[in-house]
Amino acid sequence: MKEEAAFIFSPEQLKYKFHQDHPFNQDRLSITNDLLFKIGALNPSTIIPARMATLDELLLVHDEDYVQAVVGASEGQFRSSYRTTYGIGTEDTPVFPQMHDAAAWLVGGTLEAVDQVFTNGYKHALNLGGGLHHGFRGKASGFCIYNDSSVAIEYIRKKYDARVLYIDTDAHHGDGVQWAFYNDPDVCTLSFHESGRFLFPGTGHVNERGHGEGLGYSFNVPFEAFTEDESWLLAYKAAIREVIAYFKPDVILTQNGADAHYYDPLTHLCGTMKMFQEIPKIAHELAHEYCDGKWIAVGGGGYDIWRVVPRAWSHLWLEMTEQTDKTFQSIPSSWISQWEKEAPVKLPEEWHDSEGIYPDIPRQKEIIEKNERMLLKALKPIFDKQNIYKNS
Amino acid sequence: MNLHHIMKKEVISADPTMPVYKAIELMDKNRIRHLPIIDENSYLIGIISDRDLRDVKPSIFENNNEKFHNLPVSKVMITDVITAMPDDFVEEAAHTMIENKISCLPVETDVKLEGIISETDLLHTLVRLTGANLPTSRLEVEVPNETGKLAEVSSIISDHQLNIQSALVYQSFETNEKKILVFRIQSLNMRPLLNTLKKKRYEVIWPVDLEMKV
């Protein structure tokens, strides 16, 4: 049987490291890969290496002066404009040696994933090192230097002339990608996130719908804080089906931040592993239904690197490669013993979270209702259009 | 923040001879509810609003409708226009609009029309003042209504090397013993700051911590 999915990874991607105490920790890639090895879901010899994105590729989206500033900062230069104009050297995105190279390797991984799908005959490809969705054209923001997804989408547009549906399930709004394609009718962005009233970056309001020719090609579904699986998944399934039927993309790019889980220290949502099992399942189905299987997936946020990220991202790869039966067994003890000394928390033994990992939420009914209203608002332009067709 | 920062500078206006029906068309086409009337020197001589037009419009049961539609706007415009100046503060303008129960203010220098602001512009300004249009995290702290509290909290934020995009201070709705401070901070990771505030026993209202004070 020909493999349908490509797994992209290179050790260079681990060098995207701000400092020891920074919450964005790429060790999660090693921990996840090891889990996949130990359950026999990934063979090290089949991993396709990432590559370093070239300057020209970065400039598909990023401004030249910004890239120069990142290169300068990587070489130890410092100017006060780095912080104010370019967002480099801030608490969120501090300078670290060779940061340009490391960031360019993450972008290159996503570009490699694109090429594997468009020219090497794979249906799907995964670059867990990507998903840095806060990066702007000319500014670093929220742990992100270069925006691999934005660069990859522009690369797809230029090289393969395909229309892209970008689906972002990180707990934070996918602002960088949204603004990069806000005027573009051939790129549709759909972001599910904790409401900007509560969480960084504060945007992602339901009324952000695109601009100019791109009006109607940006969708946002913001959730109340403390939203649980059921309410989240209901909105996800409904929105993704409506938007894909409306936009009819040639390829899907999903950003799979794993920070909407209850354990995540930076957000206030109450997802469990069930959510991270369902998210790729629907994306996979729809990729086959609408895009002849073309599906590129990247990582993203995820700050509980022990209890959440390895399992969540394994679910993603298992779905992509139709090996979900591997989760019928417990997590192998060899993986636990490999990492438990480093982990400050008890590592999970099962693939799913048991009931009651968090206390009852008194406002639950109100939260569900608010989310439902928000969903209807988000999809209103689609429903309005459908009514016009029906009536004419 | 002054009016010249937020006003619309390309004002859609009419000259006094324009017939009423044309003025209505112009307002409909541009989806505006107020039309300043200016003479050949750009001097503001009057204004008409959709409400004024409704008030003077003859009933559909009378048949002098056509006569009305062909009237020049100078016959129906209001001439004692309430205006503002480009250097007025935004809050002054808002106050003037509330006091006079009007929803738009032409902005003029020496009677020359320079811009216009509407209620919508003021709402945009509100969003801007709260900093909600920039990539930020929100922090809300309740402090005693005493001198120096804002300085205390902002110096803690500064100790963490975080940039404040906006700050609001207002009296608590419950008691005048307390003030609410709302910051929009340019950072995704608020945890170190929150830990410090908690250690120093500040009353953090948002974000709610994971013990789920819902």
Coordinates of C-alpha atoms in Angstrom, one line a residue:
Chain A
M1 CA 0.0 0.0 0.0
K2 CA 1.3 3.4 -0.9
E3 CA 1.7 5.7 2.0
E4 CA -0.9 8.5 1.9
A5 CA 0.6 10.9 4.4
A6 CA 4.1 12.5 4.7
F7 CA 5.6 13.3 8.1
I8 CA 8.0 16.2 8.0
F9 CA 10.6 16.8 10.7
S10 CA 14.2 17.9 11.1
P11 CA 16.2 18.3 14.3
E12 CA 17.0 21.9 13.2
Q13 CA 13.3 22.7 14.1
L14 CA 14.2 22.1 17.7
K15 CA 16.5 25.1 17.7
Y16 CA 13.5 27.5 17.7
K17 CA 14.0 28.1 21.4
F18 CA 13.7 31.5 23.1
H19 CA 15.1 30.5 26.5
Q20 CA 14.8 27.8 29.2
D21 CA 11.7 29.3 30.9
H22 CA 9.8 30.4 27.8
P23 CA 6.4 28.7 27.5
F24 CA 6.9 27.9 23.8
N25 CA 9.0 24.8 24.0
Q26 CA 9.8 22.7 20.9
D27 CA 10.9 19.8 23.0
R28 CA 7.3 18.8 22.5
L29 CA 8.2 17.7 19.0
S30 CA 10.7 15.2 20.3
I31 CA 8.3 14.0 23.0
T32 CA 5.5 13.5 20.4
N33 CA 7.7 11.8 17.8
D34 CA 8.9 9.4 20.5
L35 CA 5.3 8.5 21.4
L36 CA 4.6 7.8 17.8
F37 CA 7.7 5.6 17.5
K38 CA 6.8 3.7 20.6
I39 CA 3.3 2.8 19.4
G40 CA 4.7 1.9 16.0
A41 CA 2.7 4.6 14.2
L42 CA 5.8 6.3 12.7
N43 CA 8.9 4.7 11.3
P44 CA 12.0 7.0 11.7
S45 CA 13.2 6.0 8.2
T46 CA 10.1 7.3 6.5
I47 CA 10.3 10.8 8.0
I48 CA 10.9 13.4 5.3
P49 CA 13.3 16.1 6.3
A50 CA 12.2 19.8 6.5
R51 CA 14.3 22.4 4.8
M52 CA 15.3 26.0 5.4
A53 CA 13.0 28.5 3.7
T54 CA 14.9 30.8 1.4
L55 CA 14.9 34.6 1.7
D56 CA 12.8 34.8 -1.5
E57 CA 10.3 32.4 0.0
L58 CA 10.0 34.4 3.3
L59 CA 9.6 37.6 1.2
L60 CA 6.5 36.1 -0.4
V61 CA 4.7 37.4 2.7
H62 CA 7.2 39.2 5.0
D63 CA 8.6 42.7 4.5
E64 CA 12.3 42.9 3.5
D65 CA 13.2 45.4 6.3
Y66 CA 11.6 43.0 8.9
V67 CA 13.5 40.0 7.6
Q68 CA 16.7 42.0 7.7
A69 CA 16.0 43.0 11.3
V70 CA 15.5 39.3 12.3
V71 CA 18.8 38.4 10.5
G72 CA 20.5 41.3 12.3
A73 CA 19.2 40.3 15.7
S74 CA 20.3 36.7 15.0
E75 CA 23.8 38.0 14.5
G76 CA 23.8 39.8 17.8
Q77 CA 23.1 43.3 16.5
F78 CA 20.7 45.4 18.5
R79 CA 18.7 48.5 17.6
S80 CA 15.9 50.0 19.7
S81 CA 13.6 49.8 16.6
Y82 CA 13.8 46.0 16.7
R83 CA 11.6 46.0 19.8
T84 CA 9.2 48.8 18.9
T85 CA 8.9 48.4 15.1
Y86 CA 9.5 44.7 14.6
G87 CA 8.5 43.1 17.9
I88 CA 11.8 41.4 18.4
G89 CA 13.5 41.4 21.8
T90 CA 10.2 41.6 23.6
E91 CA 9.1 39.4 26.5
D92 CA 7.1 37.2 24.1
T93 CA 9.7 36.9 21.3
P94 CA 13.1 37.5 22.8
V95 CA 16.2 37.4 20.7
F96 CA 18.1 34.1 20.6
P97 CA 21.2 33.1 18.6
Q98 CA 20.5 32.0 15.0
M99 CA 16.8 32.8 15.4
H100 CA 16.5 33.6 11.7
D101 CA 17.7 30.1 10.7
A102 CA 15.5 28.3 13.3
A103 CA 12.4 30.3 12.2
A104 CA 13.2 29.7 8.6
W105 CA 13.4 25.9 9.2
L106 CA 9.9 25.9 10.6
V107 CA 8.7 27.7 7.5
G108 CA 10.6 25.3 5.3
G109 CA 8.9 22.4 7.0
T110 CA 5.5 23.7 6.0
L111 CA 6.7 24.4 2.4
E112 CA 8.1 20.9 2.2
A113 CA 4.7 19.6 3.3
V114 CA 3.1 21.6 0.5
D115 CA 5.4 20.2 -2.1
Q116 CA 4.9 16.6 -0.9
V117 CA 1.2 17.0 -1.5
F118 CA 1.3 19.0 -4.7
T119 CA 4.2 17.3 -6.5
N120 CA 5.2 14.0 -4.7
G121 CA 1.8 12.4 -4.8
Y122 CA 1.0 12.4 -1.1
K123 CA -2.6 13.1 -0.1
H124 CA -1.7 14.6 3.2
A125 CA 1.4 16.1 5.0
L126 CA 2.1 17.1 8.5
N127 CA 4.7 19.6 9.8
L128 CA 4.2 19.8 13.6
G129 CA 7.0 22.4 13.8
G130 CA 4.8 24.9 11.9
G131 CA 1.6 26.8 12.9
L132 CA 3.2 30.1 14.0
H133 CA 0.0 32.0 13.2
H134 CA 0.7 35.3 15.0
G135 CA 3.6 36.4 12.8
F136 CA 2.7 39.5 10.8
R137 CA 4.2 40.7 7.5
G138 CA 6.5 43.1 9.3
K139 CA 6.3 42.2 13.0
A140 CA 6.9 39.3 15.4
S141 CA 4.1 38.7 17.8
G142 CA 3.0 36.1 20.3
F143 CA 6.0 33.8 20.1
C144 CA 6.0 33.8 16.3
I145 CA 8.7 35.3 14.1
Y146 CA 7.9 34.1 10.6
N147 CA 4.4 33.0 9.7
D148 CA 4.9 29.6 8.1
S149 CA 1.3 29.2 7.2
S150 CA 1.0 32.6 5.5
V151 CA 4.2 31.9 3.5
A152 CA 3.0 28.4 2.6
I153 CA -0.4 29.7 1.4
E154 CA 1.2 32.4 -0.8
Y155 CA 3.5 29.7 -2.1
I156 CA 0.6 27.5 -3.0
R157 CA -1.1 30.5 -4.7
K158 CA 1.9 31.3 -6.8
K159 CA 3.3 27.9 -7.5
Y160 CA 0.2 25.7 -7.8
D161 CA -2.6 28.3 -8.3
A162 CA -4.9 26.5 -5.8
R163 CA -7.5 28.0 -3.6
V164 CA -6.8 27.5 0.1
L165 CA -9.1 27.0 3.0
Y166 CA -7.1 27.7 6.2
I167 CA -8.7 26.3 9.4
D168 CA -7.2 27.4 12.7
T169 CA -8.2 25.5 15.9
D170 CA -5.6 27.1 18.2
A171 CA -7.1 28.6 21.3
H172 CA -5.7 32.0 20.2
H173 CA -7.1 33.8 17.1
G174 CA -5.1 33.1 13.9
D175 CA -4.6 36.9 13.4
G176 CA -1.4 36.8 11.3
V177 CA -2.8 34.6 8.7
Q178 CA -6.2 36.3 8.7
W179 CA -4.7 39.8 8.1
A180 CA -2.2 38.5 5.5
F181 CA -5.1 37.4 3.3
Y182 CA -7.8 39.8 4.4
N183 CA -8.2 41.2 0.9
D184 CA -7.8 37.9 -1.0
P185 CA -10.9 36.1 -2.3
D186 CA -8.9 33.0 -3.1
V187 CA -7.8 32.3 0.4
C188 CA -10.5 31.7 3.0
T189 CA -9.6 31.8 6.7
L190 CA -11.7 30.1 9.4
S191 CA -10.5 30.5 13.0
F192 CA -12.0 28.9 16.1
H193 CA -10.7 30.5 19.3
E194 CA -11.3 31.7 22.8
S195 CA -13.0 35.1 22.6
G196 CA -10.7 38.1 22.3
R197 CA -12.5 39.6 25.3
F198 CA -10.6 37.1 27.4
L199 CA -7.5 36.1 25.5
F200 CA -4.6 37.3 23.4
P201 CA -4.5 38.7 20.7
G202 CA -7.9 40.2 21.4
T203 CA -9.1 40.1 17.8
G204 CA -11.0 37.4 16.0
H205 CA -14.4 39.1 16.4
V206 CA -17.2 37.6 14.4
N207 CA -17.5 40.8 12.4
E208 CA -14.0 40.5 10.9
R209 CA -15.2 39.2 7.5
G210 CA -12.5 40.3 5.1
H211 CA -12.1 43.5 3.1
G212 CA -12.4 44.6 -0.5
E213 CA -12.4 41.6 -2.8
G214 CA -11.7 39.4 0.2
L215 CA -15.0 40.4 1.9
G216 CA -16.8 37.3 2.9
Y217 CA -13.7 35.1 3.0
S218 CA -12.7 35.5 6.6
F219 CA -14.7 33.6 9.3
N220 CA -14.3 33.8 13.0
V221 CA -16.0 31.7 15.7
P222 CA -15.0 33.0 19.1
F223 CA -15.9 31.0 22.2
E224 CA -16.7 32.0 25.7
A225 CA -14.1 31.2 28.4
F226 CA -14.6 27.7 30.0
T227 CA -16.3 26.3 26.8
E228 CA -16.4 22.5 27.0
D229 CA -15.9 19.8 24.3
E230 CA -19.5 19.4 23.3
S231 CA -20.3 23.1 22.7
W232 CA -16.9 23.6 20.9
L233 CA -17.3 20.6 18.7
L234 CA -20.9 21.4 17.7
A235 CA -19.8 24.8 16.4
Y236 CA -16.7 23.4 14.8
K237 CA -18.6 20.7 12.9
A238 CA -21.3 23.0 11.7
A239 CA -19.0 25.9 10.7
I240 CA -16.4 23.8 8.9
R241 CA -19.1 22.0 6.8
E242 CA -20.9 25.3 5.8
V243 CA -17.7 27.1 5.0
I244 CA -16.2 24.4 2.9
A245 CA -19.4 23.9 0.9
Y246 CA -19.5 27.6 0.3
F247 CA -15.8 28.2 -0.6
K248 CA -15.0 24.9 -2.3
P249 CA -11.3 25.0 -1.8
D250 CA -8.6 23.0 -3.7
V251 CA -6.7 22.3 -0.6
I252 CA -7.1 22.5 3.2
L253 CA -4.4 23.8 5.5
T254 CA -5.2 23.2 9.2
Q255 CA -3.4 24.8 12.1
N256 CA -3.6 22.4 15.1
G257 CA -2.7 24.4 18.2
A258 CA -3.2 22.1 21.2
D259 CA -3.9 24.8 23.7
A260 CA -7.7 24.7 24.0
H261 CA -7.3 21.8 26.5
Y262 CA -8.3 22.4 30.1
Y263 CA -4.7 21.7 31.3
D264 CA -3.2 24.4 29.1
P265 CA -1.7 27.0 31.4
L266 CA -2.2 30.0 29.1
T267 CA -5.9 29.7 28.1
H268 CA -9.3 29.4 29.7
L269 CA -11.1 26.7 27.6
C270 CA -12.1 23.3 28.9
G271 CA -11.4 21.0 26.0
T272 CA -10.3 17.3 26.6
M273 CA -8.6 14.8 24.4
K274 CA -12.0 14.1 22.8
M275 CA -11.7 17.4 21.0
F276 CA -8.3 16.7 19.6
Q277 CA -9.5 13.3 18.3
E278 CA -12.5 14.9 16.5
I279 CA -10.8 17.9 15.0
P280 CA -8.6 16.0 12.5
K281 CA -11.3 13.4 11.9
I282 CA -13.6 16.0 10.3
A283 CA -10.8 17.8 8.5
H284 CA -9.7 14.4 7.0
E285 CA -13.3 13.5 5.9
L286 CA -13.8 16.9 4.2
A287 CA -10.4 16.9 2.5
H288 CA -11.4 13.7 0.7
E289 CA -14.9 15.0 0.0
Y290 CA -13.9 18.4 -1.4
C291 CA -10.1 18.4 -2.2
D292 CA -9.3 15.0 -3.5
G293 CA -7.6 14.4 -0.2
K294 CA -5.3 17.4 -0.3
W295 CA -4.7 18.3 3.4
I296 CA -1.7 20.0 4.9
A297 CA -1.5 20.2 8.7
V298 CA 0.8 22.1 11.0
G299 CA 1.2 22.4 14.7
G300 CA 0.8 25.6 16.7
G301 CA 0.3 26.6 20.3
G302 CA 0.3 24.0 23.1
Y303 CA 1.9 24.8 26.4
D304 CA 1.2 21.7 28.4
I305 CA 3.9 19.7 26.6
W306 CA 3.5 16.6 28.8
R307 CA -0.1 15.8 29.3
V308 CA -1.7 17.5 26.2
V309 CA 0.5 18.1 23.2
P310 CA 2.0 14.6 22.6
R311 CA -1.3 12.9 22.8
A312 CA -3.2 15.6 20.8
W313 CA -0.7 15.6 18.0
S314 CA -0.5 11.9 17.9
H315 CA -4.2 11.7 17.4
L316 CA -3.7 14.0 14.5
W317 CA -1.1 11.8 12.8
L318 CA -3.1 8.6 13.6
E319 CA -6.1 10.1 12.0
M320 CA -4.1 11.2 8.9
T321 CA -2.7 7.7 8.5
E322 CA -5.8 5.8 9.5
Q323 CA -4.2 4.2 12.5
T324 CA -6.7 5.4 15.1
D325 CA -7.0 1.8 16.4
K326 CA -3.6 2.3 18.0
T327 CA -5.4 4.3 20.7
F328 CA -7.4 1.2 21.8
Q329 CA -4.4 0.3 23.9
S330 CA -3.0 2.2 26.8
I331 CA 0.0 4.6 26.4
P332 CA 3.1 2.4 26.3
S333 CA 5.0 2.3 29.6
S334 CA 8.3 2.6 27.7
W335 CA 7.2 6.2 26.7
I336 CA 6.3 7.0 30.2
S337 CA 9.5 5.8 31.7
Q338 CA 11.5 7.6 29.0
W339 CA 10.1 11.0 30.0
E340 CA 8.7 10.8 33.5
K341 CA 11.9 12.0 35.2
E342 CA 11.8 15.3 33.2
A343 CA 8.1 15.9 33.5
P344 CA 6.9 18.0 36.4
V345 CA 3.5 16.4 36.2
K346 CA 2.2 12.8 36.1
L347 CA 2.3 11.6 32.5
P348 CA -1.0 10.3 31.1
E349 CA -1.5 6.5 30.9
E350 CA -4.5 6.5 28.6
W351 CA -5.3 8.2 25.2
H352 CA -8.5 9.8 26.6
D353 CA -9.1 12.0 29.6
S354 CA -11.4 10.6 32.2
E355 CA -14.5 12.5 33.3
G356 CA -14.1 15.1 35.9
I357 CA -10.6 16.4 35.2
Y358 CA -12.0 19.8 36.0
P359 CA -14.8 20.9 38.4
D360 CA -18.4 21.5 37.2
I361 CA -19.0 24.9 35.5
P362 CA -22.0 26.7 37.0
R363 CA -22.5 29.0 34.0
Q364 CA -22.4 26.1 31.5
K365 CA -25.9 26.6 30.1
E366 CA -25.3 30.3 29.4
I367 CA -21.9 29.5 27.8
I368 CA -23.5 27.0 25.4
E369 CA -26.2 29.4 24.5
K370 CA -23.7 32.3 23.8
N371 CA -21.6 30.0 21.7
E372 CA -24.6 28.9 19.6
R373 CA -25.6 32.5 19.0
M374 CA -22.0 33.3 18.0
L375 CA -22.0 30.4 15.5
L376 CA -25.1 31.7 13.8
K377 CA -23.7 35.2 13.6
A378 CA -20.5 33.8 12.1
L379 CA -22.3 31.9 9.4
K380 CA -25.0 34.5 8.7
P381 CA -23.5 35.7 5.4
I382 CA -23.6 32.1 4.1
F383 CA -27.2 31.6 5.3
D384 CA -28.3 34.9 3.8
K385 CA -26.8 33.9 0.4
Q386 CA -28.6 30.5 0.6
N387 CA -31.9 32.3 1.2
I388 CA -31.4 34.5 -1.8
Y389 CA -30.8 31.5 -4.0
K390 CA -33.9 29.8 -2.5
N391 CA -36.1 32.8 -3.1
S392 CA -35.0 33.5 -6.6
Chain B
M1 CA -7.0 62.7 21.2
N2 CA -8.4 65.6 19.2
L3 CA -11.2 65.7 16.6
H4 CA -8.7 66.2 13.7
H5 CA -7.4 62.7 14.6
I6 CA -10.7 60.9 14.2
M7 CA -12.9 63.1 11.9
K8 CA -13.7 62.2 8.3
K9 CA -11.8 64.7 6.2
E10 CA -13.5 63.9 2.9
V11 CA -16.9 65.2 3.6
I12 CA -19.9 64.6 1.4
S13 CA -21.7 67.9 1.1
A14 CA -24.1 69.8 -1.1
D15 CA -24.5 73.3 -2.4
P16 CA -27.5 75.3 -1.4
T17 CA -29.2 75.1 -4.8
M18 CA -29.3 71.3 -4.9
P19 CA -32.9 70.1 -5.1
V20 CA -34.2 68.1 -2.2
Y21 CA -34.6 64.9 -4.2
K22 CA -31.0 65.0 -5.3
A23 CA -29.9 65.5 -1.7
I24 CA -31.9 62.4 -0.7
E25 CA -30.3 60.4 -3.4
L26 CA -26.9 61.5 -2.4
M27 CA -27.5 60.5 1.2
D28 CA -29.0 57.2 0.3
K29 CA -26.1 56.4 -2.1
N30 CA -23.4 57.1 0.5
R31 CA -25.5 55.7 3.4
I32 CA -25.2 58.9 5.5
R33 CA -27.8 60.6 7.5
H34 CA -26.4 64.2 7.5
L35 CA -25.5 66.5 4.7
P36 CA -23.6 69.7 5.4
I37 CA -24.5 72.5 3.0
I38 CA -21.6 74.7 1.9
D39 CA -21.3 77.7 -0.4
E40 CA -18.8 78.3 -3.1
N41 CA -16.1 79.2 -0.6
S42 CA -16.6 76.0 1.4
Y43 CA -18.2 78.0 4.2
L44 CA -20.6 75.9 6.2
I45 CA -24.0 77.6 5.9
G46 CA -26.4 74.8 7.0
I47 CA -27.1 71.1 7.4
I48 CA -29.9 68.8 6.6
S49 CA -30.5 65.4 8.2
D50 CA -32.7 62.6 7.1
R51 CA -34.9 63.4 10.1
D52 CA -35.3 67.0 9.2
L53 CA -36.4 66.0 5.7
R54 CA -38.9 63.6 7.1
D55 CA -40.3 66.3 9.3
V56 CA -40.8 68.8 6.5
K57 CA -41.9 66.3 3.9
P58 CA -45.6 66.7 3.0
S59 CA -47.9 63.8 3.7
I60 CA -48.3 61.2 0.9
F61 CA -52.0 62.1 0.9
E62 CA -51.3 65.6 -0.3
N63 CA -50.3 66.1 -3.9
N64 CA -47.7 68.8 -3.6
N65 CA -44.9 66.2 -3.3
E66 CA -43.3 67.1 -6.5
K67 CA -43.0 70.7 -5.5
F68 CA -41.3 69.7 -2.3
H69 CA -38.8 67.4 -4.1
N70 CA -37.7 70.2 -6.4
L71 CA -37.2 72.7 -3.6
P72 CA -33.6 73.8 -3.1
V73 CA -32.0 72.4 0.1
S74 CA -31.4 76.0 1.3
K75 CA -35.2 76.2 1.9
V76 CA -35.3 73.2 4.3
M77 CA -31.8 73.2 5.9
I78 CA -31.0 74.1 9.4
T79 CA -28.9 77.2 9.7
D80 CA -27.9 77.4 13.3
V81 CA -25.6 74.4 13.0
I82 CA -23.8 73.1 16.1
T83 CA -20.2 72.6 15.2
A84 CA -16.8 71.7 16.7
M85 CA -13.2 72.7 16.0
P86 CA -10.4 70.4 14.9
D87 CA -8.5 70.8 18.2
D88 CA -11.5 70.0 20.4
F89 CA -11.0 66.9 22.6
V90 CA -12.9 63.8 21.6
E91 CA -14.7 63.7 24.9
E92 CA -15.9 67.4 24.5
A93 CA -17.4 66.5 21.2
A94 CA -19.2 63.5 22.7
H95 CA -20.5 65.7 25.4
T96 CA -21.8 68.3 23.0
M97 CA -23.6 65.6 21.0
I98 CA -25.2 64.1 24.1
E99 CA -26.3 67.6 25.4
N100 CA -27.8 68.7 22.1
K101 CA -29.2 65.2 21.2
I102 CA -27.5 65.2 17.9
S103 CA -25.7 62.4 16.1
C104 CA -23.2 64.3 14.0
L105 CA -20.9 67.3 14.3
P106 CA -19.4 69.2 11.4
V107 CA -15.9 70.3 12.2
E108 CA -14.9 73.8 11.1
T109 CA -12.2 76.4 11.3
D110 CA -13.4 80.0 10.7
V111 CA -16.7 78.7 9.2
K112 CA -14.8 76.6 6.7
L113 CA -15.9 73.0 6.7
E114 CA -12.9 70.7 7.5
G115 CA -14.4 67.5 8.6
I116 CA -17.3 65.7 10.2
I117 CA -17.7 63.2 13.0
S118 CA -20.6 60.8 13.6
E119 CA -21.6 58.5 16.4
T120 CA -20.0 55.7 14.6
D121 CA -16.6 57.5 14.6
L122 CA -16.9 57.9 18.4
L123 CA -17.6 54.1 18.8
H124 CA -14.6 53.3 16.7
T125 CA -12.7 55.6 19.0
L126 CA -13.9 53.7 22.0
V127 CA -12.6 50.5 20.5
R128 CA -9.3 52.2 19.9
L129 CA -9.1 53.6 23.4
T130 CA -9.6 50.2 24.9
G131 CA -6.7 48.9 22.7
A132 CA -8.8 46.0 21.5
N133 CA -7.7 46.4 17.9
L134 CA -4.0 45.4 18.7
P135 CA -2.5 42.0 19.6
T136 CA -2.9 42.2 23.3
S137 CA -4.0 40.4 26.5
R138 CA -6.4 41.9 28.9
L139 CA -5.7 42.5 32.5
E140 CA -8.3 43.8 35.0
V141 CA -7.4 44.7 38.6
E142 CA -9.6 46.1 41.4
V143 CA -7.7 48.5 43.6
P144 CA -8.6 50.7 46.6
N145 CA -9.5 54.2 45.5
E146 CA -6.3 55.8 46.7
T147 CA -3.4 57.8 45.3
G148 CA -0.7 55.9 43.5
K149 CA -2.4 52.6 42.8
L150 CA -2.2 52.9 39.0
A151 CA 1.5 53.7 39.4
E152 CA 2.0 50.6 41.6
V153 CA 0.4 48.2 39.2
S154 CA 2.0 49.7 36.1
S155 CA 5.4 49.6 37.6
I156 CA 4.9 45.9 38.3
I157 CA 4.0 45.5 34.6
S158 CA 7.1 47.4 33.7
D159 CA 9.2 45.2 35.9
H160 CA 8.1 42.4 33.7
Q161 CA 9.3 44.3 30.7
L162 CA 5.8 44.3 29.2
N163 CA 4.5 47.1 27.0
I164 CA 1.1 48.6 27.9
Q165 CA -1.0 49.3 24.7
S166 CA -3.8 50.9 26.6
A167 CA -5.0 51.6 30.1
L168 CA -8.4 52.6 31.5
V169 CA -9.2 53.7 35.0
Y170 CA -12.8 54.0 36.3
Q171 CA -14.7 53.9 39.5
S172 CA -16.2 50.5 40.5
F173 CA -19.8 50.1 39.7
E174 CA -20.4 48.6 43.2
T175 CA -18.6 51.0 45.5
N176 CA -16.7 54.3 45.4
E177 CA -14.1 52.8 47.7
K178 CA -12.7 50.9 44.7
K179 CA -11.3 51.7 41.3
I180 CA -11.0 49.3 38.3
L181 CA -7.9 49.3 36.2
V182 CA -8.1 47.7 32.8
F183 CA -4.9 47.2 30.8
R184 CA -4.3 45.8 27.3
I185 CA -0.8 44.4 27.4
Q186 CA 1.3 43.4 24.4
S187 CA 2.0 39.8 25.5
L188 CA 0.6 36.3 25.0
N189 CA 2.1 35.0 28.2
M190 CA 0.6 36.7 31.3
R191 CA 1.5 34.1 33.8
P192 CA 4.7 35.6 35.4
L193 CA 2.9 38.9 35.8
L194 CA -0.2 37.3 37.3
N195 CA 1.9 35.4 39.7
T196 CA 3.6 38.5 40.9
L197 CA 0.2 40.4 41.3
K198 CA -1.2 37.4 43.2
K199 CA 1.8 37.3 45.5
K200 CA 1.4 41.0 46.2
R201 CA -2.3 40.3 46.9
Y202 CA -3.8 42.4 44.2
E203 CA -7.5 41.6 43.4
V204 CA -7.2 40.4 39.8
I205 CA -10.6 40.3 38.2
W206 CA -9.5 39.1 34.8
P207 CA -8.1 36.6 33.9
V208 CA -9.9 34.3 36.3
D209 CA -7.5 31.7 37.5
L210 CA -7.8 28.0 36.9
E211 CA -9.5 27.4 40.2
M212 CA -12.5 28.5 38.1
K213 CA -14.1 31.4 39.9
V214 CA -17.0 31.3 37.4

